[in-house]
XYZ file of C-alpha atoms in Angstrom:
654
model
C -10.029 -5.893 18.283
C -7.659 -5.958 15.327
C -9.007 -5.130 11.892
C -9.046 -8.394 9.955
C -10.519 -7.251 6.666
C -9.656 -4.641 4.107
C -12.474 -2.129 3.787
C -12.476 -2.791 0.029
C -12.824 -6.531 0.459
C -15.930 -8.499 -0.395
C -15.062 -10.577 2.671
C -15.814 -7.953 5.335
C -16.875 -9.017 7.940
C -17.330 -12.727 8.627
C -17.080 -12.878 12.380
C -20.437 -14.652 12.694
C -19.695 -17.631 10.472
C -15.970 -18.441 10.283
C -13.588 -19.928 12.830
C -10.412 -18.501 11.279
C -9.613 -15.386 9.249
C -6.845 -14.239 6.920
C -5.456 -10.900 8.088
C -4.744 -8.753 5.025
C -2.165 -6.710 6.980
C 0.181 -9.652 7.519
C 3.641 -9.270 5.977
C 5.486 -12.373 4.783
C 9.079 -13.002 3.820
C 9.876 -16.522 2.715
C 13.270 -18.123 2.246
C 14.032 -20.807 -0.315
C 11.633 -22.771 -2.510
C 8.440 -20.839 -1.666
C 9.980 -17.451 -2.402
C 11.522 -18.922 -5.551
C 8.049 -19.991 -6.689
C 6.662 -16.487 -6.136
C 9.515 -14.964 -8.117
C 9.140 -17.484 -10.934
C 5.410 -16.833 -11.330
C 5.903 -13.066 -11.205
C 8.700 -12.959 -13.747
C 7.375 -15.633 -16.118
C 3.835 -14.287 -16.157
C 2.520 -11.482 -13.981
C 5.112 -8.787 -14.717
C 4.541 -9.027 -18.467
C 2.306 -6.105 -19.565
C 1.900 -7.569 -23.065
C 0.047 -10.570 -21.607
C -2.446 -8.365 -19.827
C -2.923 -6.278 -22.968
C -3.509 -9.401 -25.050
C -6.153 -10.698 -22.652
C -7.964 -7.340 -22.480
C -7.922 -7.182 -26.277
C -10.243 -10.208 -26.341
C -12.933 -7.887 -24.980
C -12.165 -5.101 -27.438
C -12.706 -7.355 -30.438
C -16.137 -7.725 -31.984
C -16.345 -11.476 -31.339
C -13.088 -12.943 -30.016
C -14.905 -16.053 -28.823
C -16.876 -16.634 -32.017
C -16.174 -20.361 -31.550
C -18.004 -20.324 -28.179
C -14.588 -20.359 -26.563
C -13.208 -19.325 -23.198
C -10.574 -16.695 -24.021
C -12.837 -14.550 -21.842
C -11.634 -16.322 -18.680
C -7.931 -15.596 -19.056
C -7.839 -12.047 -17.699
C -9.906 -12.619 -14.566
C -8.237 -15.887 -13.667
C -4.795 -14.369 -13.896
C -5.881 -11.201 -12.085
C -7.120 -13.160 -9.082
C -3.793 -14.957 -8.761
C -1.845 -11.756 -9.370
C -3.655 -10.017 -6.506
C -2.827 -12.937 -4.214
C 0.822 -12.753 -5.263
C 0.918 -8.998 -4.719
C -0.398 -9.473 -1.182
C 2.796 -11.419 -0.523
C 5.366 -9.512 -2.586
C 4.043 -5.929 -2.230
C 5.847 -5.308 -5.525
C 4.886 -1.814 -6.665
C 5.825 -2.604 -10.259
C 3.260 -5.415 -10.202
C 0.656 -3.161 -8.589
C 1.125 -0.541 -11.315
C 0.641 -3.169 -14.040
C -2.504 -4.480 -12.359
C -3.991 -1.023 -11.863
C -3.402 -0.194 -15.527
C -4.974 -3.402 -16.802
C -8.040 -2.957 -14.582
C -8.531 0.488 -16.081
C -8.094 -0.996 -19.553
C -10.736 -3.620 -18.807
C -13.315 -1.104 -17.604
C -12.733 0.836 -20.843
C -13.879 -2.153 -22.927
C -17.478 -1.865 -21.699
C -20.141 -0.902 -24.243
C -22.682 1.876 -23.666
C -24.690 -0.435 -21.387
C -21.715 -1.517 -19.304
C -21.537 -4.963 -20.917
C -18.045 -6.490 -20.894
C -17.950 -9.634 -23.005
C -15.791 -11.354 -25.608
C -18.976 -12.660 -27.254
C -20.944 -10.767 -29.890
C -24.488 -9.849 -28.833
C -25.772 -12.149 -31.564
C -24.690 -15.252 -29.651
C -24.192 -14.040 -26.098
C -25.404 -16.015 -23.060
C -24.125 -19.215 -24.623
C -20.958 -21.282 -24.498
C -18.612 -19.761 -21.932
C -19.907 -16.193 -22.045
C -21.290 -16.050 -18.489
C -18.244 -17.956 -17.242
C -15.993 -15.292 -18.754
C -18.062 -12.442 -17.365
C -17.860 -14.166 -13.982
C -14.095 -14.015 -14.140
C -14.111 -10.344 -15.131
C -16.146 -9.625 -11.994
C -13.895 -11.776 -9.813
C -10.742 -10.184 -11.194
C -12.065 -6.730 -10.375
C -13.245 -7.814 -6.936
C -9.891 -9.243 -5.954
C -8.113 -6.136 -7.210
C -10.362 -4.092 -4.920
C -8.796 -5.903 -1.977
C -5.349 -4.463 -2.796
C -6.458 -1.167 -4.369
C -5.140 1.953 -2.605
C -6.857 4.508 -4.842
C -10.383 5.433 -3.728
C -11.228 6.917 -7.120
C -10.203 3.725 -8.893
C -12.233 1.702 -6.382
C -15.324 3.716 -7.259
C -14.653 3.232 -10.970
C -14.325 -0.527 -10.542
C -17.489 -0.834 -8.454
C -19.423 1.199 -11.006
C -18.170 -1.082 -13.790
C -19.069 -4.241 -11.855
C -22.575 -2.977 -11.143
C -23.148 -2.193 -14.793
C -21.771 -5.537 -15.936
C -23.864 -7.486 -13.440
C -26.984 -5.478 -14.300
C -26.533 -6.361 -17.982
C -26.522 -10.031 -17.058
C -29.501 -9.737 -14.727
C -31.544 -7.972 -17.410
C -31.378 -11.075 -19.591
C -30.956 -13.950 -17.099
C -33.748 -14.839 -14.718
C -37.281 -16.156 -14.471
C -39.088 -13.246 -16.076
C -40.675 -12.992 -19.521
C -38.075 -13.074 -22.275
C -35.288 -13.993 -19.886
C -33.072 -17.063 -20.166
C -32.611 -19.437 -17.238
C -29.087 -19.424 -15.795
C -28.694 -23.181 -16.321
C -29.604 -22.725 -19.989
C -27.136 -19.887 -20.575
C -24.562 -22.362 -21.825
C -24.519 -25.434 -24.020
C -21.727 -26.806 -21.819
C -22.015 -29.031 -18.752
C -25.772 -28.494 -18.340
C -25.238 -24.910 -17.202
C -22.755 -25.750 -14.445
C -20.215 -23.242 -15.726
C -22.760 -20.410 -15.966
C -24.148 -21.165 -12.498
C -20.729 -20.475 -10.986
C -21.609 -16.801 -11.482
C -23.036 -17.203 -7.980
C -19.717 -16.419 -6.288
C -19.044 -12.931 -7.721
C -22.726 -11.977 -7.450
C -22.710 -12.695 -3.709
C -19.411 -10.856 -3.350
C -20.858 -7.908 -5.267
C -23.705 -7.773 -2.750
C -21.114 -7.763 0.052
C -19.448 -4.743 -1.526
C -22.530 -2.733 -2.523
C -25.218 -3.982 -0.108
C -27.705 -3.723 -2.985
C -30.424 -6.273 -2.331
C -31.020 -7.017 -6.007
C -27.703 -8.858 -6.118
C -28.579 -10.993 -3.128
C -31.946 -11.760 -4.723
C -30.219 -12.789 -7.950
C -27.873 -15.041 -5.981
C -30.914 -16.687 -4.379
C -32.359 -17.258 -7.841
C -29.146 -18.966 -9.008
C -29.230 -21.278 -5.992
C -32.883 -22.137 -6.600
C -31.960 -23.149 -10.171
C -29.706 -25.774 -8.620
C -26.467 -25.478 -10.580
C -27.507 -27.698 -13.497
C -30.523 -28.130 -15.749
C -30.977 -31.787 -14.724
C -30.568 -31.822 -10.937
C -30.092 -29.492 -7.976
C -26.509 -30.279 -6.944
C -26.795 -28.159 -3.813
C -29.665 -30.298 -2.533
C -27.801 -33.445 -3.547
C -24.904 -32.335 -1.371
C -27.182 -31.483 1.534
C -28.920 -34.875 1.358
C -25.455 -36.473 1.382
C -26.490 -39.732 -0.272
C -24.341 -39.491 -3.418
C -20.722 -38.752 -4.168
C -19.901 -35.966 -6.639
C -18.810 -38.586 -9.187
C -22.416 -39.849 -9.079
C -23.997 -36.493 -9.943
C -25.505 -36.081 -13.438
C -22.701 -33.666 -14.382
C -19.243 -34.357 -12.986
C -16.999 -31.516 -14.232
C -14.845 -31.034 -11.154
C -13.508 -27.488 -11.419
C -16.812 -25.886 -12.377
C -18.726 -27.786 -9.707
C -16.341 -26.725 -6.954
C -16.702 -23.139 -8.190
C -20.470 -23.370 -7.704
C -20.012 -24.549 -4.129
C -17.579 -21.711 -3.474
C -20.473 -19.412 -4.358
C -22.800 -21.335 -2.051
C -20.306 -20.867 0.778
C -20.210 -17.114 0.142
C -24.013 -17.035 0.260
C -23.955 -18.856 3.594
C -21.595 -16.247 4.994
C -24.164 -13.587 4.167
C -27.335 -15.376 5.242
C -26.194 -17.808 7.937
C -28.576 -20.473 6.601
C -27.255 -23.682 8.160
C -28.359 -26.053 5.405
C -25.979 -24.229 3.068
C -23.066 -24.755 5.445
C -23.989 -28.423 5.763
C -24.171 -28.822 1.984
C -20.744 -27.246 1.451
C -19.073 -29.375 4.123
C -20.768 -32.558 2.892
C -19.576 -31.822 -0.634
C -15.993 -31.166 0.478
C -15.852 -34.280 2.633
C -17.259 -36.455 -0.151
C -14.536 -35.189 -2.515
C -11.800 -36.002 -0.011
C -13.259 -39.454 0.543
C -13.902 -40.456 -3.047
C -11.852 -38.365 -5.462
C -8.786 -36.934 -3.727
C -5.645 -38.636 -5.051
C -2.264 -39.084 -3.411
C -0.903 -35.982 -5.182
C -3.862 -33.828 -4.105
C -5.935 -33.539 -7.259
C -9.060 -35.207 -8.666
C -10.115 -36.744 -11.958
C -8.540 -39.654 -13.808
C -11.045 -39.319 -16.663
C -10.158 -35.934 -18.076
C -11.157 -33.235 -15.554
C -14.121 -35.121 -14.115
C -14.972 -36.476 -10.723
C -14.784 -40.223 -11.423
C -14.044 -41.971 -8.118
C -10.355 -41.166 -8.526
C -9.543 -42.486 -5.071
C -10.011 -46.052 -6.314
C -8.960 -45.685 -9.956
C -5.799 -43.607 -9.428
C -3.425 -46.603 -9.706
C -4.967 -47.792 -12.981
C -2.565 -47.850 -15.921
C -5.365 -47.277 -18.435
C -6.477 -43.872 -17.144
C -6.727 -40.930 -19.498
C -3.533 -39.146 -20.463
C -5.526 -35.953 -19.835
C -6.073 -36.131 -16.072
C -5.245 -34.485 -12.729
C -5.764 -31.018 -14.182
C -3.976 -28.009 -12.661
C -7.241 -26.014 -12.719
C -8.733 -28.688 -10.468
C -5.685 -28.637 -8.187
C -5.761 -24.877 -7.633
C -9.538 -24.788 -7.223
C -9.333 -27.583 -4.659
C -6.629 -25.641 -2.807
C -8.800 -22.539 -2.707
C -11.816 -24.573 -1.586
C -9.840 -26.327 1.165
C -8.522 -22.946 2.319
C -12.078 -21.661 2.551
C -13.225 -24.772 4.434
C -10.403 -24.362 6.937
C -11.445 -20.774 7.593
C -15.081 -21.784 7.898
C -14.712 -24.758 10.217
C -11.319 -24.585 11.882
C -10.858 -28.214 10.821
C -7.162 -28.999 10.358
C -7.984 -31.771 7.888
C -8.745 -29.236 5.173
C -5.321 -27.655 5.679
C -3.840 -31.169 5.455
C -5.481 -31.569 2.042
C -4.286 -28.134 0.898
C -0.732 -29.031 1.863
C -0.808 -32.328 -0.063
C -2.058 -30.492 -3.153
C 0.546 -27.754 -2.819
C 3.650 -29.896 -2.363
C 2.728 -32.461 -5.000
C 0.291 -31.648 -7.802
C 0.750 -27.875 -7.647
C 4.529 -27.522 -7.397
C 4.799 -30.283 -9.971
C 2.868 -28.124 -12.433
C 5.365 -25.242 -12.388
C 7.238 -25.195 -15.696
C 10.468 -24.091 -14.052
C 12.556 -25.476 -16.911
C 10.630 -23.262 -19.349
C 9.818 -26.096 -21.753
C 7.663 -25.317 -24.768
C 4.680 -27.648 -24.755
C 5.428 -30.543 -27.174
C 1.990 -30.283 -28.788
C 2.831 -26.740 -29.890
C 6.136 -27.669 -31.463
C 4.638 -30.653 -33.244
C 1.104 -29.525 -34.075
C 1.155 -25.733 -34.448
C 4.396 -24.720 -36.156
C 2.955 -21.373 -37.284
C 2.295 -19.989 -33.802
C 4.521 -17.764 -31.693
C 5.904 -20.588 -29.588
C 6.794 -19.762 -25.998
C 6.731 -21.713 -22.743
C 3.733 -21.308 -20.465
C 4.479 -21.048 -16.732
C 2.335 -24.048 -15.748
C 1.777 -27.576 -16.997
C -1.832 -28.713 -17.258
C -1.915 -32.431 -16.413
C -0.057 -34.679 -13.980
C 0.599 -38.411 -14.456
C 0.037 -40.919 -11.637
C 1.274 -44.238 -13.018
C 4.146 -44.328 -15.514
C 3.899 -41.314 -17.799
C 5.321 -37.922 -18.612
C 4.434 -34.330 -17.969
C 3.560 -32.038 -20.860
C 0.470 -33.822 -22.201
C -1.200 -30.807 -23.745
C -2.287 -27.288 -22.834
C -5.500 -27.265 -20.840
C -8.014 -24.758 -22.166
C -5.808 -24.096 -25.200
C -6.964 -21.213 -27.388
C -5.266 -19.282 -30.148
C -5.735 -15.525 -30.256
C -5.901 -13.373 -33.365
C -2.293 -12.205 -33.075
C -0.968 -15.759 -33.318
C -0.250 -16.179 -29.613
C -1.914 -18.798 -27.450
C -2.642 -19.443 -23.801
C -4.530 -21.858 -21.583
C -6.773 -22.100 -18.552
C -4.266 -23.843 -16.290
C -1.573 -21.306 -17.133
C -3.916 -18.512 -16.042
C -5.147 -20.071 -12.815
C -1.715 -21.206 -11.642
C -0.609 -18.002 -9.910
C -3.475 -18.314 -7.425
C -1.972 -21.551 -6.082
C 1.230 -20.049 -4.719
C -0.682 -16.896 -3.772
C -2.904 -18.868 -1.417
C 0.034 -20.214 0.607
C 0.608 -17.166 2.851
C -3.139 -16.716 3.253
C -3.362 -20.171 4.826
C 0.040 -20.355 6.499
C -0.904 -18.197 9.472
C -4.595 -17.471 10.069
C -6.114 -15.430 12.851
C -8.595 -16.594 15.465
C -10.520 -14.589 18.039
C -8.069 -15.750 20.709
C -4.848 -15.927 18.723
C -3.471 -17.649 15.644
C -3.384 -20.992 13.876
C -0.212 -21.951 12.027
C -1.200 -24.246 9.180
C 1.901 -24.382 7.012
C 5.531 -24.552 8.040
C 7.288 -22.375 5.464
C 10.843 -21.184 6.176
C 10.847 -17.433 6.684
C 8.882 -14.970 8.761
C 5.448 -13.416 9.095
C 4.631 -10.159 10.849
C 1.123 -9.853 12.254
C -0.956 -8.368 15.065
C -2.179 -10.107 18.224
C -5.809 -9.785 19.399
C -4.841 -6.949 21.766
C -3.070 -5.036 18.979
C 0.487 -6.031 19.876
C 2.865 -6.431 16.935
C 4.041 -10.044 16.670
C 6.422 -11.823 14.322
C 6.875 -15.559 13.886
C 10.183 -16.734 12.447
C 10.199 -20.277 11.091
C 13.515 -22.100 10.736
C 13.139 -25.441 8.980
C 14.041 -27.613 6.004
C 10.460 -28.877 5.935
C 9.180 -30.707 3.961
C 12.589 -32.332 3.381
C 12.644 -33.109 7.105
C 10.200 -32.725 9.988
C 12.123 -30.501 12.405
C 10.507 -27.091 12.714
C 11.643 -24.214 14.906
C 9.325 -21.241 15.519
C 10.631 -18.149 17.318
C 8.308 -15.411 18.610
C 9.417 -11.805 18.208
C 7.604 -9.066 20.125
C 8.462 -5.811 21.897
C 6.248 -6.585 24.876
C 4.699 -9.579 26.595
C 1.412 -10.677 25.073
C -1.058 -13.457 25.859
C -2.673 -15.427 23.032
C -3.180 -18.978 21.823
C -1.027 -20.417 19.078
C -2.693 -23.414 17.443
C -0.155 -25.646 15.708
C -1.470 -27.975 13.016
C -0.371 -31.558 13.573
C -0.902 -33.260 10.191
C -3.033 -36.391 10.118
C -0.083 -38.396 8.756
C 2.122 -37.467 11.747
C 1.460 -40.069 14.446
C 1.156 -38.235 17.767
C 3.173 -40.961 19.457
C 6.100 -40.141 17.171
C 5.663 -36.361 17.243
C 7.376 -34.152 19.826
C 6.837 -30.563 20.886
C 8.736 -28.287 23.257
C 8.377 -24.660 24.352
C 11.653 -23.117 25.465
C 12.914 -26.678 25.970
C 9.962 -27.848 28.101
C 7.968 -30.758 26.705
C 4.370 -29.970 25.738
C 1.466 -32.312 25.038
C 0.494 -33.118 21.466
C -3.058 -33.309 20.135
C -4.161 -34.465 16.721
C -5.527 -31.730 14.479
C -4.532 -28.562 16.331
C -2.388 -28.411 19.449
C -3.220 -25.171 21.315
C -0.367 -23.379 23.086
C -1.636 -20.644 25.413
C 0.746 -18.510 27.397
C 2.034 -15.023 27.875
C 4.541 -14.889 25.054
C 7.711 -12.843 25.194
C 10.466 -12.037 22.764
C 12.629 -15.025 21.938
C 10.199 -17.745 23.020
C 10.934 -20.798 20.886
C 8.688 -23.671 19.863
C 10.325 -26.822 18.499
C 8.095 -29.255 16.631
C 9.333 -32.584 15.300
C 6.877 -34.372 13.014
C 6.725 -38.087 12.256
C 8.376 -38.315 8.824
C 8.452 -42.074 8.418
C 7.802 -43.171 4.851
C 4.433 -44.883 4.549
C 3.629 -47.420 1.830
C 0.155 -46.849 0.376
C -1.659 -49.584 -1.516
C -4.412 -49.031 -4.089
C -7.966 -49.165 -2.777
C -9.871 -52.168 -4.188
C -12.837 -51.175 -6.316
C -15.396 -53.207 -4.445
C -18.959 -52.233 -5.318
C -19.242 -48.765 -6.821
C -22.346 -47.151 -8.226
C -21.483 -44.825 -11.089
C -24.068 -42.305 -12.154
C -24.046 -43.221 -15.814
C -25.252 -46.796 -15.189
C -27.664 -46.641 -12.301
C -28.772 -43.217 -11.219
C -28.948 -40.799 -14.135
C -28.714 -43.308 -16.992
C -26.012 -41.270 -18.734
C -22.943 -39.138 -18.185
C -22.707 -35.814 -19.914
C -20.160 -35.783 -22.777
C -17.488 -38.152 -21.388
C -18.369 -41.669 -20.181
C -17.031 -42.848 -16.839
C -15.906 -46.455 -16.922
C -15.976 -48.813 -13.985
C -13.693 -51.617 -15.136
C -10.842 -52.246 -12.730
C -7.352 -52.437 -14.195
C -6.009 -55.822 -13.017
C -2.468 -54.400 -12.870
C -3.411 -51.640 -10.404
C -2.950 -53.870 -7.367
C 0.726 -54.376 -8.204
C 1.534 -50.710 -7.523
C 2.607 -48.900 -4.372
C 2.886 -45.204 -3.507
C 5.310 -43.829 -0.911
C 4.347 -40.879 1.280
C 6.938 -39.137 3.443
C 5.352 -36.328 5.403
C 3.392 -34.249 2.896
C 5.614 -35.364 0.014
C 4.865 -38.173 -2.376
C 8.007 -39.856 -3.650
C 8.351 -40.636 -7.326
C 10.367 -42.693 -9.720
C 12.093 -40.912 -12.551
C 13.470 -42.758 -15.549
C 16.643 -40.696 -15.317
C 17.303 -42.159 -11.862
C 15.444 -45.468 -11.835
C 15.753 -46.763 -15.380
C 12.874 -48.626 -17.007
C 9.683 -47.907 -15.062
C 8.006 -50.972 -16.589
C 10.228 -53.231 -14.504
C 8.887 -53.902 -10.976
C 10.935 -52.020 -8.396
C 10.544 -54.578 -5.551
C 10.696 -51.932 -2.815
C 11.226 -53.431 0.634
C 8.135 -52.643 2.715
C 8.374 -53.570 6.396
C 5.648 -55.504 8.178
C 4.401 -52.294 9.796
C 3.742 -50.766 6.378
C 6.680 -48.350 6.432
C 9.789 -48.141 4.253
C 13.147 -47.357 5.900
C 14.496 -44.709 3.518
C 17.719 -42.747 3.903
C 18.293 -39.162 2.812
C 20.264 -39.083 -0.434
C 22.718 -36.484 -1.644
C 20.652 -34.047 -3.727
C 23.836 -33.218 -5.608
C 23.777 -36.691 -7.132
C 20.332 -36.083 -8.649
C 20.557 -34.647 -12.189
C 17.774 -32.110 -11.563
C 16.733 -29.714 -8.822
C 14.567 -31.292 -6.154
C 13.101 -30.553 -2.755
C 14.211 -33.895 -1.370
C 15.774 -37.169 -2.489
C 15.964 -40.533 -0.754
C 17.638 -43.888 -1.124
C 14.831 -46.428 -0.918
C 15.675 -50.037 0.057
C 14.881 -52.899 -2.312
C 14.107 -56.494 -1.474
C 17.422 -57.640 -2.979
C 19.399 -55.473 -0.573
C 20.066 -52.673 -3.047
C 18.653 -49.176 -3.229
C 16.828 -46.980 -5.718
C 16.911 -43.183 -5.528
C 13.549 -41.430 -5.520
C 12.778 -37.711 -5.328
C 9.755 -35.712 -4.353
C 7.069 -36.046 -7.019
C 6.868 -32.324 -7.761
C 10.496 -32.124 -8.845
C 10.496 -35.125 -11.174
C 9.836 -35.139 -14.917
C 10.391 -31.456 -15.615
C 11.756 -32.035 -19.121
C 8.310 -33.110 -20.355
C 9.423 -35.848 -22.719
C 9.324 -39.630 -23.072
C 12.921 -39.839 -21.939
C 11.875 -38.364 -18.611
C 8.989 -40.547 -17.452
C 7.851 -40.512 -13.844
C 5.504 -42.483 -11.587
C 4.050 -41.795 -8.156
C 2.223 -45.149 -8.267
C 5.250 -47.405 -8.645
C 5.034 -50.853 -10.215
C 6.355 -52.987 -7.384
C 5.555 -56.670 -7.996
């Protein structure tokens, strides 16, 4: 049996609970846009030692987060993504930077091992536990790439001490504070997300006290007003109906619950996690693969996404990346291709759209903070759905003492691209599942230990023709499960192996044979452009009016925008198409796109050279008057971040 897990990983082993596994030994080499994204994130962010030093300095100061802030999250968030990126790039310069900053972070601990950006006088409040959570996670993910046994021991010692400091003051004993009361924010939801690194720490150390503490966190229920884990298990409410609806933090809590299930095998936990994920996809997953039209909250986004009166602060990049990570985990857990479908939608639309590839300085900095050291951040924070622009503020914006600034979305962004190879090709007991069709190659190991490489030749997602060639030095039998996306009608999807037609199944199509060098699989997906109409509101029960009598901090409104029904969204494969004012003119004027009776739009590929910005794909879309309008993929549009560059994925059409 091949070794699927790094000995340093908190994930070893999971053979009793998960259907698929990510093999840490896989080697990837992408061609084109995906590799470009890795290089952009590395150069714009991860290979900058001064950033790492600045984030560690927040823990050296006496009270960097004296305003009950979240500067404490920056280091761990970015470290997690950096470790994912390193797993792809194997860049030794990056590894050296990461090893140095981990050592720097362990050096910030006080005599008790406490690592915090909060003074003792007001610790265990605000975002203190949240920040300590991210310190633990950053160290844990570095362990998975660490090749120095002495450094591994140093990190584990630091994590134990840091966790023990928390456990001495959080709990149910005399003089201890309850985990859900260790923050004045979101009824303790943010502090309860400590569950994930505590379970992972148990996986690394096997010290029962950490598993016991994880059980305590679960018993506290995630919030001070309701047990969200039990709500998910009972499956009667949607997440937007819970008493606290902060999307990113809530998903983080359920990631911890999933890790606890992997240790204990308690089936109600698995049921709760899957129920929660499915409810999100049903009620809050938008066409671009994010959630939240009211700030960063679950708010029944599936029905309100075409409203023109939604918040300007919406569809947060932190939510996008956290959803991607959650969907990745659900795919590993269940082997359900639908979670990989959701990941792909998020990646090609909301996520790639957030990359600040044009290196624009956020307009709010130029206009509102002229005294700061202004520089572009690598990621945008919020994505518009109806007519609007990118660059609507820096999510999690905080100024540091040296006059520099950063934000939460900028720190979490690297994890998004880093997750792509982890999900692209996953291992199963009897072979592999290919989830993503990225041009390039991946080298891996078959169940019997044979070295295998898969070479993918495609322009996907610009078109649906995908060629996969197997490279191996000897014949080898295994199953190759190919994901057939839900949007690709099986009647319009074709598959051949060495020219011979093979049957197609929805979800995963298994191909079992004795593979030999040069075997070629050709997959052609149904890339017709589908017109999507807004979902009517109907009868919706929002938690602030019926169930809990209030919503914490931000009210969720249930008034339907009467103009929503006049919009249409166009999906071509995994890509959402978008208007751009530079191509389409005034976005307030109805486009009158010609939608056929079958609900599809007969688009033609356009010359990308005629588009005044870089794009993955562009199409001439027919209009009712016989003319055409040029649309591009949503992720590529609006990269100038100004009012002269408005975009819309929900297009005013009548």
